[in-house]
Short mmCIF file of C-alpha atoms and ligand atoms in Angstrom, two decimals:
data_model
loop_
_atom_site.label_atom_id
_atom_site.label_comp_id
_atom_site.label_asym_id
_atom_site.label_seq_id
_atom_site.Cartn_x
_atom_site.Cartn_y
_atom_site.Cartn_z
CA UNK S 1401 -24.62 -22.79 5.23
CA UNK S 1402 -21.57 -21.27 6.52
CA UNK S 1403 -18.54 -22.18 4.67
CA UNK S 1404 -15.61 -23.65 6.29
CA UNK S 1405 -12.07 -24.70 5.55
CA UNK S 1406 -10.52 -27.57 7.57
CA UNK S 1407 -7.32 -28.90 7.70
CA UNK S 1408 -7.45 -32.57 9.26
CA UNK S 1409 -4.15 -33.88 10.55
CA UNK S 1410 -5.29 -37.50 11.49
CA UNK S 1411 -3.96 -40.57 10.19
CA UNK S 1412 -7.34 -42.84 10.27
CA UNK S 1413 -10.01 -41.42 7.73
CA UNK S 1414 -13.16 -42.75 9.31
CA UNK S 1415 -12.32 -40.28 12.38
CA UNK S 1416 -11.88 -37.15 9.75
CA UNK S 1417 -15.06 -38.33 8.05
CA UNK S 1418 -16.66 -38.10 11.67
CA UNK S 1419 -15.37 -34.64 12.48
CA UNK S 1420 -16.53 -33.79 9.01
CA UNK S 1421 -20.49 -34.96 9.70
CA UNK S 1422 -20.31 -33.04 13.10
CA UNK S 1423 -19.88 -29.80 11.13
CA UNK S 1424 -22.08 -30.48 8.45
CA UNK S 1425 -24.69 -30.84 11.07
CA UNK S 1426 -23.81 -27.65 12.78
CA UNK S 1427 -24.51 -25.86 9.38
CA UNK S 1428 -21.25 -25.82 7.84
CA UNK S 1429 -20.66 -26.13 4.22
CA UNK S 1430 -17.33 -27.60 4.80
CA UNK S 1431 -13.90 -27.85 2.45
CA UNK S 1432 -11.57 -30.11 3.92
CA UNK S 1433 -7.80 -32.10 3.21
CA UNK S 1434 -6.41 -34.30 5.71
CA UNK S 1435 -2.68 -35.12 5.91
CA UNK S 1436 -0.73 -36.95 8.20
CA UNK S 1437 2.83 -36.35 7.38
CA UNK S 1438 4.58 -33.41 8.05
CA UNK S 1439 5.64 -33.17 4.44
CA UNK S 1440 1.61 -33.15 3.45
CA UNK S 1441 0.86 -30.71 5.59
CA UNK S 1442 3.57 -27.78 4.88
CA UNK S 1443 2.17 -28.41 1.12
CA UNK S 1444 -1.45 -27.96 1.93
CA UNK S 1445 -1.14 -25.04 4.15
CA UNK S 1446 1.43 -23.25 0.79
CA UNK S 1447 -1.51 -24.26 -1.42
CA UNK S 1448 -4.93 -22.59 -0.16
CA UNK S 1449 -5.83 -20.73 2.70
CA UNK S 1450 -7.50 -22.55 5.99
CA UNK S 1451 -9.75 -21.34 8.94
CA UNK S 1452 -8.87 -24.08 11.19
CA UNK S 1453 -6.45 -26.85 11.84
CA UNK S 1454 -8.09 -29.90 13.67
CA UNK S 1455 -5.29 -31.94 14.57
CA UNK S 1456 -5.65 -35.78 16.15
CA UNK S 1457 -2.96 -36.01 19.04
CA UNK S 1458 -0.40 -38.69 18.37
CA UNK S 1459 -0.09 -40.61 14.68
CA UNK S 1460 2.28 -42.70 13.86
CA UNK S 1461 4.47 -40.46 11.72
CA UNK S 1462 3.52 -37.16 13.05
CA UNK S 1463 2.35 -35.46 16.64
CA UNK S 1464 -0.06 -32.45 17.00
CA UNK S 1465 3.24 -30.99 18.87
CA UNK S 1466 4.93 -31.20 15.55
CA UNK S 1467 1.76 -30.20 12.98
CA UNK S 1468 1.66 -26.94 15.60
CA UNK S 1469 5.20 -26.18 15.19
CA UNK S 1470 4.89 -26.54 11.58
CA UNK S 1471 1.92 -24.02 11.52
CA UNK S 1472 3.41 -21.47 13.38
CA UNK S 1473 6.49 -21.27 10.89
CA UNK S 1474 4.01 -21.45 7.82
CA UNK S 1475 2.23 -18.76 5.74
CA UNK S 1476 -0.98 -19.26 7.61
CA UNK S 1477 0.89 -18.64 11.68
CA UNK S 1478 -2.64 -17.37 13.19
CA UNK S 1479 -4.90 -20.15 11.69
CA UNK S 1480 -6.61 -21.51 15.14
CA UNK S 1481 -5.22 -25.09 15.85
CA UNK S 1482 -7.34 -27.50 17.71
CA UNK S 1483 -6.58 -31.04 18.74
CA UNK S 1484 -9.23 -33.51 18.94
CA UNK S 1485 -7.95 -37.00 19.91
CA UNK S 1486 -9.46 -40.30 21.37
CA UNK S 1487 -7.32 -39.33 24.74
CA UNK S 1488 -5.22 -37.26 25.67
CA UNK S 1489 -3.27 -37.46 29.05
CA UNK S 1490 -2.91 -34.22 31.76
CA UNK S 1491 0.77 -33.65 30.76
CA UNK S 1492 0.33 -33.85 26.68
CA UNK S 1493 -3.10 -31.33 27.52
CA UNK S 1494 -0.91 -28.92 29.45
CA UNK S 1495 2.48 -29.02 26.52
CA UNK S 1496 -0.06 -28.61 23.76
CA UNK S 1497 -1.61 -25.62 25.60
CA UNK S 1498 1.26 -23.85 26.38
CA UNK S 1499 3.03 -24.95 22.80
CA UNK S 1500 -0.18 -22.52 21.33
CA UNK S 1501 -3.09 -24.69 20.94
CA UNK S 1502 -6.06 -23.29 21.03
CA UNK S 1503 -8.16 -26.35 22.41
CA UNK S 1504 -8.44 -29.77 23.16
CA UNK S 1505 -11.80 -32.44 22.27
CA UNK S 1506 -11.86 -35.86 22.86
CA UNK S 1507 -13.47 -37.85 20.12
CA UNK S 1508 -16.05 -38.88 22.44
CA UNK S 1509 -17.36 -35.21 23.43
CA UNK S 1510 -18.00 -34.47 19.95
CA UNK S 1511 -20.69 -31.67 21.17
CA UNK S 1512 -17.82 -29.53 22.15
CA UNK S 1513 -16.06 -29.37 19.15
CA UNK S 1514 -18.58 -26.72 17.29
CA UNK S 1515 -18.53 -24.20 20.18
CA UNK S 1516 -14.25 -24.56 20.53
CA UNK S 1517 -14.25 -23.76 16.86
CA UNK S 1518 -16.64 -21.02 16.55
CA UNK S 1519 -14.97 -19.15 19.74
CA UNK S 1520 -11.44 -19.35 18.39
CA UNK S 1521 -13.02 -18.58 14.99
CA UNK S 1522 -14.30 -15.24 16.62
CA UNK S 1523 -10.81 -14.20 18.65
CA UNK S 1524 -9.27 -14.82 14.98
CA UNK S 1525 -11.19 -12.63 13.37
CA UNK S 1526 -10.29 -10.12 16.00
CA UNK S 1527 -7.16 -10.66 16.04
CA UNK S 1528 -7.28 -9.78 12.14
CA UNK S 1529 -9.36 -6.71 13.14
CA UNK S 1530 -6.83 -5.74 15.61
CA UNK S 1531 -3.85 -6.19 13.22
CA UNK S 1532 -5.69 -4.78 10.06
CA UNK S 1533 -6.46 -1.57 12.95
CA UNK S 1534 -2.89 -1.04 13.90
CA UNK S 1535 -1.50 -1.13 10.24
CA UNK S 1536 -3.89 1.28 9.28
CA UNK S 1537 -3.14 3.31 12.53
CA UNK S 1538 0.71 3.14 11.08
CA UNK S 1539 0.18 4.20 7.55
CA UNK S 1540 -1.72 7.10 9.27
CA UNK S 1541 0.93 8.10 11.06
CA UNK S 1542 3.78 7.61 8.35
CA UNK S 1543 1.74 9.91 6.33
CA UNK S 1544 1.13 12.81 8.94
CA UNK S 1545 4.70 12.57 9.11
CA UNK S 1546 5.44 13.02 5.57
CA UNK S 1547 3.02 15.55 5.38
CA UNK S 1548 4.75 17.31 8.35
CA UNK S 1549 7.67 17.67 6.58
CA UNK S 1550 6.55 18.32 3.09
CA UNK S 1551 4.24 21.11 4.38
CA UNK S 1552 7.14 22.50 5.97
CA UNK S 1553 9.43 22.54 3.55
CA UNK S 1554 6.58 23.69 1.16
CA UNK S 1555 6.19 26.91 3.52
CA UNK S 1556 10.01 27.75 3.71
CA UNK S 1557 10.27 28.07 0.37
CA UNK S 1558 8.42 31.18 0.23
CA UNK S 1559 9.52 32.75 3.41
CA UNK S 1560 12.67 32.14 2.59
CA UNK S 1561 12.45 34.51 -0.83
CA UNK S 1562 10.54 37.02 1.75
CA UNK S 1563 12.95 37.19 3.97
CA UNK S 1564 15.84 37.96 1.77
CA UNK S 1565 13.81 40.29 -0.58
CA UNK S 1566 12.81 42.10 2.72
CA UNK S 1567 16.55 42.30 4.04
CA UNK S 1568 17.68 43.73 0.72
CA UNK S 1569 15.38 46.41 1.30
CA UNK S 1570 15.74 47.23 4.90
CA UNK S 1571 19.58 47.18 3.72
CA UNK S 1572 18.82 49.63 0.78
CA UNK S 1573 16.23 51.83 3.47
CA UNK S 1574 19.17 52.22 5.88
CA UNK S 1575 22.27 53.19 3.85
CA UNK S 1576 21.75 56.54 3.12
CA UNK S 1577 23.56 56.72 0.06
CA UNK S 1578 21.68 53.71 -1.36
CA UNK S 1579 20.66 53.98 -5.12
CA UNK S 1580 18.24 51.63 -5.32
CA UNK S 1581 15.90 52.80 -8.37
CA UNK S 1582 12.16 52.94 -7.54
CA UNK S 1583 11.65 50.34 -10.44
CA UNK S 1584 14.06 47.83 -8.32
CA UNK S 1585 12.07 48.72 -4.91
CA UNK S 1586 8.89 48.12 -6.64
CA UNK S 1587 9.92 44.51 -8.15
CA UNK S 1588 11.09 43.54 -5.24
CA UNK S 1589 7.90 44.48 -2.87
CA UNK S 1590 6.54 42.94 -6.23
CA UNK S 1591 8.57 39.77 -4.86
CA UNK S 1592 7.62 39.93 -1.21
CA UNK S 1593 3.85 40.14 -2.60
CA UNK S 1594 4.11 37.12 -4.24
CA UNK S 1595 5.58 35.31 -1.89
CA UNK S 1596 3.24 36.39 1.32
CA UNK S 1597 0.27 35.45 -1.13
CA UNK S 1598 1.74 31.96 -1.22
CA UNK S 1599 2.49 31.26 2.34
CA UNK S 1600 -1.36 32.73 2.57
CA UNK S 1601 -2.53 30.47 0.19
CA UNK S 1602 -0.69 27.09 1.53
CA UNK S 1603 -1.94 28.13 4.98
CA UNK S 1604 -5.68 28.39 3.02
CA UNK S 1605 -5.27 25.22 2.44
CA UNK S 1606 -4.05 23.58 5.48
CA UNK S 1607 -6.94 25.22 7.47
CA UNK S 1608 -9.49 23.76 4.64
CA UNK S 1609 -7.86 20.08 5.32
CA UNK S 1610 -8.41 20.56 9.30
CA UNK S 1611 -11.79 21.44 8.10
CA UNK S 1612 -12.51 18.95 6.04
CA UNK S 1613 -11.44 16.10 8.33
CA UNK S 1614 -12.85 17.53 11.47
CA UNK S 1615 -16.19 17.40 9.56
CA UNK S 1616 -16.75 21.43 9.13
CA UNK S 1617 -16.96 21.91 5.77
CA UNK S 1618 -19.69 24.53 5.15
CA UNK S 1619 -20.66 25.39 1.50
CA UNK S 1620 -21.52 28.62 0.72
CA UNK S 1621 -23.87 27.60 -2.06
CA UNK S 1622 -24.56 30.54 -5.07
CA UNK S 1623 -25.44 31.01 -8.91
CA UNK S 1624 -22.53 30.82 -10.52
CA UNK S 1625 -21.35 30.36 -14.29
CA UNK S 1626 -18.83 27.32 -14.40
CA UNK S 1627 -17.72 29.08 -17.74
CA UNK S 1628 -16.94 32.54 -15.98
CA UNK S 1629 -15.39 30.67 -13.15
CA UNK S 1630 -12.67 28.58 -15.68
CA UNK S 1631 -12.13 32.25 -17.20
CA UNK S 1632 -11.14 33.49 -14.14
CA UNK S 1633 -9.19 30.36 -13.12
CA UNK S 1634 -7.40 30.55 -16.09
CA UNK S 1635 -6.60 34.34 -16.16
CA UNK S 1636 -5.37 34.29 -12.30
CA UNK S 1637 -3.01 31.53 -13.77
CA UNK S 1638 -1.55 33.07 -16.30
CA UNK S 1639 1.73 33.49 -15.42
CA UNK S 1640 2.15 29.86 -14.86
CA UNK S 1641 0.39 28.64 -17.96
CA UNK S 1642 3.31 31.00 -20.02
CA UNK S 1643 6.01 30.06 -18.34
CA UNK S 1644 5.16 26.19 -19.02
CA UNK S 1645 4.67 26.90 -22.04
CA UNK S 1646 1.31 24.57 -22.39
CA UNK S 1647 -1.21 26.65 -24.48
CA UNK S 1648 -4.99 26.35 -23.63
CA UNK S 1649 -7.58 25.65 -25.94
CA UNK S 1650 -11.12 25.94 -24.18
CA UNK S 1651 -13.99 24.76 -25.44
CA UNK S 1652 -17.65 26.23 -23.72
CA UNK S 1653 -20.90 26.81 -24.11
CA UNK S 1654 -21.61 29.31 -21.58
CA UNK S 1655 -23.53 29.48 -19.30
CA UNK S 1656 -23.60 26.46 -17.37
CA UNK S 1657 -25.26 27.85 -14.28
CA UNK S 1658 -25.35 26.06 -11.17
CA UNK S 1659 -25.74 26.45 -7.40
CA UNK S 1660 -22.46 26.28 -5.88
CA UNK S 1661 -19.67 27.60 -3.53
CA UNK S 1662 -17.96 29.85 -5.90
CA UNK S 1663 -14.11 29.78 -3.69
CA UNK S 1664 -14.48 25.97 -3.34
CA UNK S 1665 -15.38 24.91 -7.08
CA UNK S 1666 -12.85 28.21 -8.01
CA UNK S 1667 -10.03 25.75 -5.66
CA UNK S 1668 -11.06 22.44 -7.77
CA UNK S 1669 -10.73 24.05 -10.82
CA UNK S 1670 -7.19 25.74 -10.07
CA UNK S 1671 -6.27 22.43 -8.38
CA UNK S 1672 -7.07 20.35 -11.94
CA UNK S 1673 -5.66 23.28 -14.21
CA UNK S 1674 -2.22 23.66 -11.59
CA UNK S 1675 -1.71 19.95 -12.04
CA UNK S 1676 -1.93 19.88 -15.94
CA UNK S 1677 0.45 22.49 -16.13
CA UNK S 1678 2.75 21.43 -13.57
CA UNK S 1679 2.88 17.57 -14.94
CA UNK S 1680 1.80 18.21 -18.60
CA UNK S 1681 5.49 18.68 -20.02
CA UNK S 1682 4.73 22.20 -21.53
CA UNK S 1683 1.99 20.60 -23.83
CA UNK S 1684 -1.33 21.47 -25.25
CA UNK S 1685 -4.22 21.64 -22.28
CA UNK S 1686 -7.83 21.22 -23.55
CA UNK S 1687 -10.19 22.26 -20.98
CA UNK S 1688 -14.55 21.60 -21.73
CA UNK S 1689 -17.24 22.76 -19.75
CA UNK S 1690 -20.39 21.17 -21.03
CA UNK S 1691 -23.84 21.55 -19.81
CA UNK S 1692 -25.15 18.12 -19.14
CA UNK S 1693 -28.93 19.38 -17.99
CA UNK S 1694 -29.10 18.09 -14.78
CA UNK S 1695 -25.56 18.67 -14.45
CA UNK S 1696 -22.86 20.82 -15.31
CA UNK S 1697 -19.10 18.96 -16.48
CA UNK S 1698 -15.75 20.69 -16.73
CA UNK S 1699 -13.06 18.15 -18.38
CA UNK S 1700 -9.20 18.76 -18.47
CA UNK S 1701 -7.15 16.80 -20.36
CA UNK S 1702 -3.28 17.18 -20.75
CA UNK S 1703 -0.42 15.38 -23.05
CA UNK S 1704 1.89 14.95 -20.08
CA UNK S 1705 3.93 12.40 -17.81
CA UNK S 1706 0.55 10.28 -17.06
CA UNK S 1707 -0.23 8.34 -14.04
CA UNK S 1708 0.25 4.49 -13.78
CA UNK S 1709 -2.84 3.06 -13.64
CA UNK S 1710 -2.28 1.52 -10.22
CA UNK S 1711 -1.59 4.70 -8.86
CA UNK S 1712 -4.96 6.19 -10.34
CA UNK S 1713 -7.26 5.91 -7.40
CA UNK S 1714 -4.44 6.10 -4.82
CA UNK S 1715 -3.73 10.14 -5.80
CA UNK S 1716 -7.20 10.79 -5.03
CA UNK S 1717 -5.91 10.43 -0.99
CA UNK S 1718 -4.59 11.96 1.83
CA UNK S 1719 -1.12 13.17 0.74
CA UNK S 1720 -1.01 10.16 -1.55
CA UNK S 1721 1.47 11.39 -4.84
CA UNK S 1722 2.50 9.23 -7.57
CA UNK S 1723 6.14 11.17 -8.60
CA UNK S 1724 8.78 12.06 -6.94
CA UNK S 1725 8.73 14.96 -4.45
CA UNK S 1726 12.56 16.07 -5.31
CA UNK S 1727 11.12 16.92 -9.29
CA UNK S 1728 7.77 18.09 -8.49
CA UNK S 1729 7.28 20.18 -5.37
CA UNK S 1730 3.36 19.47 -3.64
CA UNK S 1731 1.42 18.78 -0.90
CA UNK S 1732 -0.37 15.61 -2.28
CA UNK S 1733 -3.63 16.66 -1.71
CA UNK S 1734 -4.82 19.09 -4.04
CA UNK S 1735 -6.79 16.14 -5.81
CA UNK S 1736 -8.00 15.33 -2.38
CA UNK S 1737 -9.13 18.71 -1.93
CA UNK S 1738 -11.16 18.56 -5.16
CA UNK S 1739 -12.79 14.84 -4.41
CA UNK S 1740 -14.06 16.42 -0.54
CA UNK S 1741 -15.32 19.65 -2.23
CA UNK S 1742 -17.03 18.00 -5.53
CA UNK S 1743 -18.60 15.32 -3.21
CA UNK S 1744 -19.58 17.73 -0.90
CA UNK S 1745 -21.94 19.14 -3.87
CA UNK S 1746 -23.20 15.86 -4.57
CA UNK S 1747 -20.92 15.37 -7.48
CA UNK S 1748 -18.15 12.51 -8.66
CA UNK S 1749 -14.59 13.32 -9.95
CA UNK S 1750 -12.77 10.91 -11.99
CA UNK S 1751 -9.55 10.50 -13.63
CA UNK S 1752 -8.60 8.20 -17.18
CA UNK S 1753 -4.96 7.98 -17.90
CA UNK S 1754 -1.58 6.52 -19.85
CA UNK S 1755 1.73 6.78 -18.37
CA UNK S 1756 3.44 8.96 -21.13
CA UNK S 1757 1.00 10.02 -22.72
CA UNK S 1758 -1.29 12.71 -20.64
CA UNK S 1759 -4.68 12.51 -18.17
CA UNK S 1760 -8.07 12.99 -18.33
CA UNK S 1761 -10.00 14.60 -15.30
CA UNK S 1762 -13.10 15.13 -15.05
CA UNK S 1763 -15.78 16.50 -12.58
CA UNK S 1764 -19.53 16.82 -12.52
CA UNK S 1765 -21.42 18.69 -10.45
CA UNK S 1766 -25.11 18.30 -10.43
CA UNK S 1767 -26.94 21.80 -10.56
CA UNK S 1768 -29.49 21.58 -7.81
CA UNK S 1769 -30.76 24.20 -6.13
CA UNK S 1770 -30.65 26.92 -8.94
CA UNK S 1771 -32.97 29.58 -8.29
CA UNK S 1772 -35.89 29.85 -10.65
N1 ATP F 880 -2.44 15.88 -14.65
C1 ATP F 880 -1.65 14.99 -14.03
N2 ATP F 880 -0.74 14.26 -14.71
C2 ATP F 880 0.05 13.35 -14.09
N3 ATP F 880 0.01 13.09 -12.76
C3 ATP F 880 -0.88 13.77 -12.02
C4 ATP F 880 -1.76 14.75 -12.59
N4 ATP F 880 -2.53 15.24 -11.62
C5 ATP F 880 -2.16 14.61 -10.50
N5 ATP F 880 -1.17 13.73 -10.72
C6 ATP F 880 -0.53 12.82 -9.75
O1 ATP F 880 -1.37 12.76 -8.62
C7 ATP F 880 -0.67 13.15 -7.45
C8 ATP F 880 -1.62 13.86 -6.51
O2 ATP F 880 -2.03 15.09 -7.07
P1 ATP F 880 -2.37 16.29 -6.09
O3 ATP F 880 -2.80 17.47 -6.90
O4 ATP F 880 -3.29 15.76 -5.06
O5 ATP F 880 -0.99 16.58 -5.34
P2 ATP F 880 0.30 17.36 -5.84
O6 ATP F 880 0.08 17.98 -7.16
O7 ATP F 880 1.42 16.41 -5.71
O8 ATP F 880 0.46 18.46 -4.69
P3 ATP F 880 -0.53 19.67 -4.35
O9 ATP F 880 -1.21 19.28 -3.10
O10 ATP F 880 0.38 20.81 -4.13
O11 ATP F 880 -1.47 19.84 -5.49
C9 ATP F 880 0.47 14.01 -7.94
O12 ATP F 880 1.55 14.01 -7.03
C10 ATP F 880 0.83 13.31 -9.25
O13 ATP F 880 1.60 12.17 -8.99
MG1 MG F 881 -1.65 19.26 -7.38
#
């Protein structure tokens, strides 16, 4: 049985009951009210949600002119409203038509009733499909835009420190009498360095996303020790890790070998390690990589800001961030990133958390494919 919520507006019962039978017969497990005051109605429509309104044409306290108007300004404006009455004249058809009713059945063509509600049943539903469509067409775009301007702002940062390291040297190469020490030119192309491995890296990333979303992501599947691999990670980040002051305590039983793409798992693990240090408040960072047998597990937990746990599957999208971009400069999709990759390998990421008091992300990759 199908279930199906009706709203009667009809003033004589035995006529609701009949309505009610026709359904039941049609192989509806119906839930009905009827009201017949205007005053009954706007409550039952606040209370629970409907899938139709049948309405009977004229009562004495109320018209289906009136219960349509009421509709439209309720909670519920797209529920399908049908009148069935005893009789209904040419005129009263054509008002109620053109005032938004779906339909008209007189009481005494019962067998239409079941097809009128089914069809307006179905052009709800796409009307719902059509709505639910555009506001997810919307969000799209509000994101792209976002993005757009994040990414370049993200990008100018660098090339702006490029540019002006580049015109202090240019400066320095032209005046003849310049004294710039070699030390000085060498920490400035030092600088410029930095700064064009950046840009390289953001663009890295922007290519993987077109990638990703165009559906070309290739792994390049090898033996590799996830225990070499956090090494690494962690020696190419450094820098950062001092200058946030977060100290590392590592925890691994090496090896844990497993076949997969050594850049992309290398990105995951940078991604998970960048974001402890960037939101864990200069604190402690335990990272574990644990053989599992079938599987190989690298957890990072940090003491930091936390995520709210209704943001905690939301970061896990498209640009999606849970702080404020003026404090914490980002993309939004580095945890992204890491879901596409780790899934791509058959794997599951996942995230436990308390505002305030640090995260816990983990990943596990299964190991398949090892070579003997
Ligand atoms: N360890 C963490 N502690 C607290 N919040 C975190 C942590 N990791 C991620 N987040 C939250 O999840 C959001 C998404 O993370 P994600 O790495 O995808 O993007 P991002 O760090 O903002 O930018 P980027 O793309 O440059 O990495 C972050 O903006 C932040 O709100
Ligand atoms: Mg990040």
């Amino acid at each position: 049985m199908k279930p199906l919520r009706v709203l009667f507006v009809e003033d004589v019962a035995d006529d609701a009951t009949l309505l009610h039978l026709e359904l039941r017969r049609a192989g509806y497990a119906v839930t009905a009210e009827r009201v017949e005051t205007a005053q009954d109605m706007a409550a039952a429509l606040a209370r629970s949600p409907w899938d139709v309104v049948l309405s009977d044409y004229s009562m004495p306290r109320f018209t289906a002119p009136d219960a349509l108007a009421l509709l439209r300004s309720s909670s519920q404006p797209e529920l399908p409203f049908l009148i069935v009455s005893g009789s209904i004249g040419e005129e009263s058809a054509v008002a109620s038509l053109k005032a938004g009713a779906a339909d008209f059945v007189i009481k005494s063509n019962l067998a239409r009733l079941v097809p009128a509600i089914e069809r307006e049943l179905g052009e709800a539903q796409m009307r719902r499909e059509r709505r639910e469509a555009l506001a997810a067409l919307e969000q799209a775009i509000r994101a792209r835009d976002e993005f757009l301007s994040i990414a370049s702002h993200e990008l100018k940062t660098p090339l702006t420190t490029l540019r002006l390291q580049v015109a202090g040297l240019l400066r320095a190469a032209e005046n003849a009498r310049s004294n710039l020490s070699d030390d000085k030119v060498r920490s400035r192309l030092a600088a410029v360095s930095r700064s064009a491995d950046r840009l390289a890296d953001l663009v890295d990333r922007l290519l993987e996303i077109t990638r990703i979303t165009t559906g070309r992501l290739e792994l390049d599947r090898q033996d590799l020790d996830l225990c070499a691999l956090v090494h690494e990670v962690l020696t190419d980040l450094d820098t950062s890790l001092r200058e946030s002051g977060s100290a590392v305590m590592l925890q691994a039983d090496p090896p844990v070998i497993g076949h997969w793409d050594r850049q992309r798992i290398e990105s995951v693990v940078t991604n998970l390690l960048t974001n402890a240090i960037k939101y864990g408040e200069g604190k402690p960072i335990e990272i574990m990589v644990e053989d599992l047998g079938p599987r190989g597990r690298l957890v990072i937990i940090d003491h930091g800001i936390g995520i709210a746990e209704a943001d905690q599957r939301r970061i896990f999208e498209r640009f999606e961030r849970a702080v404020p971009e003026r404090h914490f400069g980002g993309f939004g999709i580095g945890l992204w990133l890491s879901r596409q990759i780790v899934e791509a390998h058959g794997g599951c990421i996942a995230v436990a958390s308390r505002p305030g008091e640090g995260s816990r992300f983990a990943i596990e990759l299964p190991k398949i494919g090892v070579a003997a």
